[in-house]
mmCIF file of N, CA and C in Angstrom:
data_model
loop_
_atom_site.group_PDB
_atom_site.id
_atom_site.type_symbol
_atom_site.label_atom_id
_atom_site.label_comp_id
_atom_site.label_asym_id
_atom_site.label_seq_id
_atom_site.Cartn_x
_atom_site.Cartn_y
_atom_site.Cartn_z
ATOM 1 N N LEU O 1 106.649 97.053 76.620
ATOM 2 C CA LEU O 1 107.065 95.369 76.668
ATOM 3 C C LEU O 1 105.934 94.342 77.205
ATOM 4 N N ARG O 2 105.292 93.558 76.513
ATOM 5 C CA ARG O 2 104.283 92.648 77.200
ATOM 6 C C ARG O 2 104.289 91.050 76.534
ATOM 7 N N TYR O 3 104.228 90.453 77.521
ATOM 8 C CA TYR O 3 104.219 88.844 77.411
ATOM 9 C C TYR O 3 102.852 88.347 77.092
ATOM 10 N N GLN O 4 103.043 87.201 76.138
ATOM 11 C CA GLN O 4 101.778 86.618 75.698
ATOM 12 C C GLN O 4 102.202 84.647 76.069
ATOM 13 N N VAL O 5 101.179 84.578 76.415
ATOM 14 C CA VAL O 5 101.355 82.868 76.568
ATOM 15 C C VAL O 5 100.262 82.409 75.931
ATOM 16 N N TYR O 6 100.728 81.559 74.838
ATOM 17 C CA TYR O 6 99.843 80.672 73.891
ATOM 18 C C TYR O 6 99.957 79.306 74.262
ATOM 19 N N THR O 7 98.803 78.817 74.386
ATOM 20 C CA THR O 7 98.741 77.380 74.895
ATOM 21 C C THR O 7 98.752 76.428 73.980
ATOM 22 N N ASP O 8 98.423 76.690 72.595
ATOM 23 C CA ASP O 8 98.335 75.744 71.593
ATOM 24 C C ASP O 8 98.938 75.948 70.524
ATOM 25 N N PRO O 9 100.600 75.796 70.345
ATOM 26 C CA PRO O 9 101.355 74.969 71.247
ATOM 27 C C PRO O 9 101.560 76.029 72.274
ATOM 28 N N LEU O 10 102.199 75.171 73.258
ATOM 29 C CA LEU O 10 102.643 76.098 74.457
ATOM 30 C C LEU O 10 103.756 77.019 74.026
ATOM 31 N N ARG O 11 103.817 78.083 74.240
ATOM 32 C CA ARG O 11 104.984 79.163 73.740
ATOM 33 C C ARG O 11 104.602 80.497 74.285
ATOM 34 N N LEU O 12 105.621 81.249 74.802
ATOM 35 C CA LEU O 12 105.832 82.438 75.457
ATOM 36 C C LEU O 12 106.416 83.417 74.488
ATOM 37 N N VAL O 13 105.760 84.208 74.577
ATOM 38 C CA VAL O 13 106.316 85.535 73.323
ATOM 39 C C VAL O 13 106.233 86.849 73.666
ATOM 40 N N LEU O 14 107.427 87.414 73.574
ATOM 41 C CA LEU O 14 107.613 88.785 73.994
ATOM 42 C C LEU O 14 107.240 89.766 73.152
ATOM 43 N N GLU O 15 106.138 90.525 73.374
ATOM 44 C CA GLU O 15 106.048 91.597 72.134
ATOM 45 C C GLU O 15 106.362 92.817 72.730
ATOM 46 N N CYS O 16 107.152 93.441 71.752
ATOM 47 C CA CYS O 16 107.680 94.317 71.938
ATOM 48 C C CYS O 16 107.274 95.485 70.909
ATOM 49 N N PRO O 17 106.621 96.792 71.100
ATOM 50 C CA PRO O 17 106.050 97.713 69.919
ATOM 51 C C PRO O 17 107.389 98.408 69.479
ATOM 52 N N TYR O 18 108.444 98.923 70.084
ATOM 53 C CA TYR O 18 109.467 99.400 69.086
ATOM 54 C C TYR O 18 110.830 98.359 69.400
ATOM 55 N N LEU O 19 111.924 98.463 68.675
ATOM 56 C CA LEU O 19 113.079 97.962 68.741
ATOM 57 C C LEU O 19 113.938 98.606 69.504
ATOM 58 N N LEU O 20 113.842 99.721 70.082
ATOM 59 C CA LEU O 20 114.821 100.180 71.060
ATOM 60 C C LEU O 20 114.422 99.509 72.595
ATOM 61 N N ALA O 21 113.227 99.322 72.760
ATOM 62 C CA ALA O 21 112.820 98.595 73.823
ATOM 63 C C ALA O 21 113.337 97.462 74.117
ATOM 64 N N ALA O 22 113.240 96.753 73.033
ATOM 65 C CA ALA O 22 113.426 95.175 72.955
ATOM 66 C C ALA O 22 115.121 95.257 73.381
ATOM 67 N N ILE O 23 115.626 96.222 72.656
ATOM 68 C CA ILE O 23 116.867 96.382 72.749
ATOM 69 C C ILE O 23 117.335 96.169 74.560
ATOM 70 N N TYR O 24 116.681 97.454 75.069
ATOM 71 C CA TYR O 24 116.777 97.823 76.518
ATOM 72 C C TYR O 24 116.396 96.568 77.349
ATOM 73 N N TRP O 25 115.517 96.060 77.079
ATOM 74 C CA TRP O 25 114.856 94.756 77.865
ATOM 75 C C TRP O 25 116.048 93.683 77.826
ATOM 76 N N HIS O 26 116.872 93.764 76.370
ATOM 77 C CA HIS O 26 117.821 92.580 76.463
ATOM 78 C C HIS O 26 119.157 92.973 77.242
ATOM 79 N N LEU O 27 119.138 94.333 77.294
ATOM 80 C CA LEU O 27 120.607 94.744 78.397
ATOM 81 C C LEU O 27 120.319 94.264 79.365
ATOM 82 N N ALA O 28 119.196 94.786 80.191
ATOM 83 C CA ALA O 28 118.894 94.817 81.485
ATOM 84 C C ALA O 28 119.131 93.245 81.564
ATOM 85 N N ASN O 29 118.460 92.566 81.046
ATOM 86 C CA ASN O 29 118.259 91.220 81.419
ATOM 87 C C ASN O 29 119.890 90.781 81.434
ATOM 88 N N ILE O 30 120.611 90.829 80.390
ATOM 89 C CA ILE O 30 122.013 90.599 80.257
ATOM 90 C C ILE O 30 122.689 90.946 81.843
ATOM 91 N N VAL O 31 122.518 92.479 82.149
ATOM 92 C CA VAL O 31 123.131 93.096 83.094
ATOM 93 C C VAL O 31 123.049 92.205 84.648
ATOM 94 N N THR O 32 121.360 92.213 84.687
ATOM 95 C CA THR O 32 121.043 91.788 85.951
ATOM 96 C C THR O 32 121.232 90.196 86.094
ATOM 97 N N ALA O 33 121.324 89.617 84.851
ATOM 98 C CA ALA O 33 121.397 87.843 85.259
ATOM 99 C C ALA O 33 120.357 87.220 85.948
ATOM 100 N N GLY O 34 119.293 87.682 86.211
ATOM 101 C CA GLY O 34 118.349 87.037 87.117
ATOM 102 C C GLY O 34 118.740 87.478 88.579
ATOM 103 N N ARG O 35 119.415 88.731 88.637
ATOM 104 C CA ARG O 35 119.884 89.276 90.052
ATOM 105 C C ARG O 35 118.464 90.205 90.496
ATOM 106 N N THR O 36 117.952 90.372 91.724
ATOM 107 C CA THR O 36 117.063 91.393 91.838
ATOM 108 C C THR O 36 117.513 92.876 91.824
ATOM 109 N N VAL O 37 116.509 93.817 91.256
ATOM 110 C CA VAL O 37 116.862 95.126 90.912
ATOM 111 C C VAL O 37 115.730 95.666 91.397
ATOM 112 N N ALA O 38 116.449 96.752 92.609
ATOM 113 C CA ALA O 38 115.676 97.919 93.289
ATOM 114 C C ALA O 38 116.124 99.211 92.743
ATOM 115 N N ARG O 39 115.128 100.057 93.484
ATOM 116 C CA ARG O 39 115.241 101.557 93.250
ATOM 117 C C ARG O 39 115.755 102.014 94.329
ATOM 118 N N CYS O 40 116.635 103.241 94.338
ATOM 119 C CA CYS O 40 117.506 103.627 95.563
ATOM 120 C C CYS O 40 116.291 104.516 96.269
ATOM 121 N N GLN O 41 116.139 104.225 97.610
ATOM 122 C CA GLN O 41 115.123 105.009 98.628
ATOM 123 C C GLN O 41 115.237 106.270 99.098
ATOM 124 N N ASP O 42 116.666 106.846 98.754
ATOM 125 C CA ASP O 42 116.581 108.064 98.362
ATOM 126 C C ASP O 42 115.977 109.110 97.846
ATOM 127 N N PRO O 43 114.874 109.945 98.017
ATOM 128 C CA PRO O 43 113.756 110.657 96.925
ATOM 129 C C PRO O 43 114.678 111.462 96.055
ATOM 130 N N THR O 44 115.724 111.990 96.407
ATOM 131 C CA THR O 44 116.550 112.765 95.451
ATOM 132 C C THR O 44 117.354 112.009 94.662
ATOM 133 N N CYS O 45 117.303 110.653 94.595
ATOM 134 C CA CYS O 45 118.363 109.691 93.886
ATOM 135 C C CYS O 45 116.985 108.745 92.713
ATOM 136 N N GLY O 46 116.636 107.904 93.259
ATOM 137 C CA GLY O 46 115.361 106.658 92.780
ATOM 138 C C GLY O 46 116.266 106.058 91.867
ATOM 139 N N ALA O 47 117.727 105.921 91.661
ATOM 140 C CA ALA O 47 118.202 105.251 90.405
ATOM 141 C C ALA O 47 118.117 103.542 90.895
ATOM 142 N N LEU O 48 118.179 102.903 89.523
ATOM 143 C CA LEU O 48 117.896 101.689 89.708
ATOM 144 C C LEU O 48 119.303 100.979 90.055
ATOM 145 N N PHE O 49 119.630 99.645 90.908
ATOM 146 C CA PHE O 49 120.586 99.130 91.170
ATOM 147 C C PHE O 49 120.590 97.727 91.431
ATOM 148 N N VAL O 50 121.657 96.834 91.309
ATOM 149 C CA VAL O 50 121.740 95.241 91.692
ATOM 150 C C VAL O 50 121.487 95.009 92.966
ATOM 151 N N VAL O 51 120.792 94.171 93.716
ATOM 152 C CA VAL O 51 121.011 94.119 94.889
ATOM 153 C C VAL O 51 121.725 93.020 95.376
ATOM 154 N N THR O 52 122.958 93.524 96.248
ATOM 155 C CA THR O 52 123.456 92.777 96.506
ATOM 156 C C THR O 52 123.635 92.446 97.861
ATOM 157 N N ASP O 53 122.450 92.531 98.604
ATOM 158 C CA ASP O 53 122.290 92.003 100.064
ATOM 159 C C ASP O 53 120.837 92.585 100.236
ATOM 160 N N ARG O 54 119.957 91.405 100.635
ATOM 161 C CA ARG O 54 118.658 91.689 101.048
ATOM 162 C C ARG O 54 118.169 92.851 101.738
ATOM 163 N N ARG O 55 119.028 93.666 102.610
ATOM 164 C CA ARG O 55 118.619 94.820 103.763
ATOM 165 C C ARG O 55 119.215 96.074 102.696
ATOM 166 N N GLN O 56 119.930 95.918 101.545
ATOM 167 C CA GLN O 56 120.154 96.838 100.722
ATOM 168 C C GLN O 56 118.908 97.860 100.356
ATOM 169 N N ARG O 57 119.070 99.159 100.983
ATOM 170 C CA ARG O 57 117.963 100.053 100.190
ATOM 171 C C ARG O 57 118.222 101.267 99.378
ATOM 172 N N TYR O 58 119.569 101.620 99.482
ATOM 173 C CA TYR O 58 120.417 102.710 98.796
ATOM 174 C C TYR O 58 121.355 102.022 97.300
ATOM 175 N N CYS O 59 121.617 102.825 96.709
ATOM 176 C CA CYS O 59 122.435 102.518 95.693
ATOM 177 C C CYS O 59 123.837 102.234 96.483
ATOM 178 N N PRO O 60 124.632 101.329 95.930
ATOM 179 C CA PRO O 60 126.104 101.248 96.367
ATOM 180 C C PRO O 60 127.059 102.315 96.110
ATOM 181 N N PRO O 61 127.883 102.642 96.665
ATOM 182 C CA PRO O 61 128.777 103.588 96.792
ATOM 183 C C PRO O 61 129.611 103.111 95.156
ATOM 184 N N PRO O 62 129.826 104.627 94.850
ATOM 185 C CA PRO O 62 130.452 104.354 93.120
ATOM 186 C C PRO O 62 132.199 103.275 93.439
ATOM 187 N N ALA O 63 132.347 102.821 92.081
ATOM 188 C CA ALA O 63 133.336 101.956 92.034
ATOM 189 C C ALA O 63 134.610 103.069 92.304
ATOM 190 N N GLY O 64 135.341 102.229 93.185
ATOM 191 C CA GLY O 64 136.678 102.853 93.623
ATOM 192 C C GLY O 64 136.278 104.156 94.396
ATOM 193 N N TRP O 65 135.168 104.440 95.340
ATOM 194 C CA TRP O 65 134.992 105.346 96.027
ATOM 195 C C TRP O 65 136.082 105.195 97.779
ATOM 196 N N GLN O 66 136.818 105.688 97.942
ATOM 197 C CA GLN O 66 137.590 105.770 99.139
ATOM 198 C C GLN O 66 137.157 106.139 100.328
ATOM 199 N N GLY O 67 135.828 106.421 100.343
ATOM 200 C CA GLY O 67 135.163 107.131 101.860
ATOM 201 C C GLY O 67 134.955 105.805 102.430
ATOM 202 N N THR O 68 133.794 105.921 103.164
ATOM 203 C CA THR O 68 133.043 104.969 104.008
ATOM 204 C C THR O 68 132.536 104.118 103.286
ATOM 205 N N THR O 69 132.384 102.720 103.804
ATOM 206 C CA THR O 69 131.831 101.967 102.889
ATOM 207 C C THR O 69 130.448 101.815 102.657
ATOM 208 N N GLY O 70 129.983 102.599 103.127
ATOM 209 C CA GLY O 70 128.150 102.753 103.041
ATOM 210 C C GLY O 70 128.168 103.551 101.783
ATOM 211 N N SER O 71 126.555 103.517 101.244
ATOM 212 C CA SER O 71 125.778 104.121 100.641
ATOM 213 C C SER O 71 126.064 105.596 101.095
ATOM 214 N N LEU O 72 126.411 106.463 99.690
ATOM 215 C CA LEU O 72 126.013 107.926 99.684
ATOM 216 C C LEU O 72 124.965 108.380 99.581
ATOM 217 N N CYS O 73 124.163 107.805 99.257
ATOM 218 C CA CYS O 73 122.701 108.177 98.966
ATOM 219 C C CYS O 73 122.220 107.748 100.387
ATOM 220 N N GLY O 74 122.606 106.667 100.853
ATOM 221 C CA GLY O 74 122.014 106.424 102.369
ATOM 222 C C GLY O 74 122.561 107.278 103.532
ATOM 223 N N ALA O 75 123.906 107.693 103.250
ATOM 224 C CA ALA O 75 124.269 108.937 104.106
ATOM 225 C C ALA O 75 123.417 110.238 104.277
ATOM 226 N N ARG O 76 123.451 110.718 102.817
ATOM 227 C CA ARG O 76 122.547 111.655 102.177
ATOM 228 C C ARG O 76 121.077 111.525 103.025
ATOM 229 N N HIS O 77 120.566 110.446 102.760
ATOM 230 C CA HIS O 77 119.034 110.539 103.283
ATOM 231 C C HIS O 77 119.202 110.617 105.296
ATOM 232 N N ARG O 78 119.896 109.854 105.415
ATOM 233 C CA ARG O 78 120.074 109.951 107.078
ATOM 234 C C ARG O 78 120.212 111.141 107.614
ATOM 235 N N LYS O 79 121.201 112.045 106.877
ATOM 236 C CA LYS O 79 121.658 113.113 107.244
ATOM 237 C C LYS O 79 120.434 114.480 107.243
ATOM 238 N N ARG O 80 120.053 113.845 106.055
ATOM 239 C CA ARG O 80 118.194 115.057 105.496
ATOM 240 C C ARG O 80 117.385 114.565 106.519
ATOM 241 N N ARG O 81 116.966 113.191 107.168
ATOM 242 C CA ARG O 81 115.989 113.172 108.074
ATOM 243 C C ARG O 81 116.385 113.744 109.407
ATOM 244 N N GLN O 82 117.979 114.025 109.881
ATOM 245 C CA GLN O 82 118.436 114.067 111.221
ATOM 246 C C GLN O 82 118.037 115.766 111.089
ATOM 247 N N ARG O 83 118.266 116.463 110.107
ATOM 248 C CA ARG O 83 118.123 117.602 110.013
ATOM 249 C C ARG O 83 116.638 118.126 110.060
ATOM 250 N N GLN O 84 115.801 117.353 109.594
ATOM 251 C CA GLN O 84 114.000 117.402 109.756
ATOM 252 C C GLN O 84 113.962 117.352 111.125
ATOM 253 N N GLN O 85 114.378 116.327 111.865
ATOM 254 C CA GLN O 85 114.073 116.340 113.221
ATOM 255 C C GLN O 85 114.486 117.356 114.095
ATOM 256 N N GLU O 86 115.782 117.584 113.835
ATOM 257 C CA GLU O 86 116.322 118.836 114.650
ATOM 258 C C GLU O 86 115.407 120.070 114.281
ATOM 259 N N GLU O 87 114.711 120.472 113.099
ATOM 260 C CA GLU O 87 113.850 121.822 113.092
ATOM 261 C C GLU O 87 112.886 121.721 113.737
ATOM 262 N N GLY O 88 112.143 120.316 113.828
ATOM 263 C CA GLY O 88 110.871 120.321 114.464
ATOM 264 C C GLY O 88 110.089 119.118 113.880
#
């Protein structure tokens, strides 16, 4: 995807070489609706998610999750770091 800005007359054009890329761009735009999207900081995940809190670094828990309120990815990452520190 690439944006082009033309000045005479002033207009913004989204250039997309493939139809599927344009469809995904529009779908992502609808889903995020101007909200911030981030990548999960857990190295084993890396999924994209809509940020609901500016401090959020990991994916939110799955819908209907009955466990703790925190992220599963965050818990995994913290546990992995703890084990690495214990090993040396």
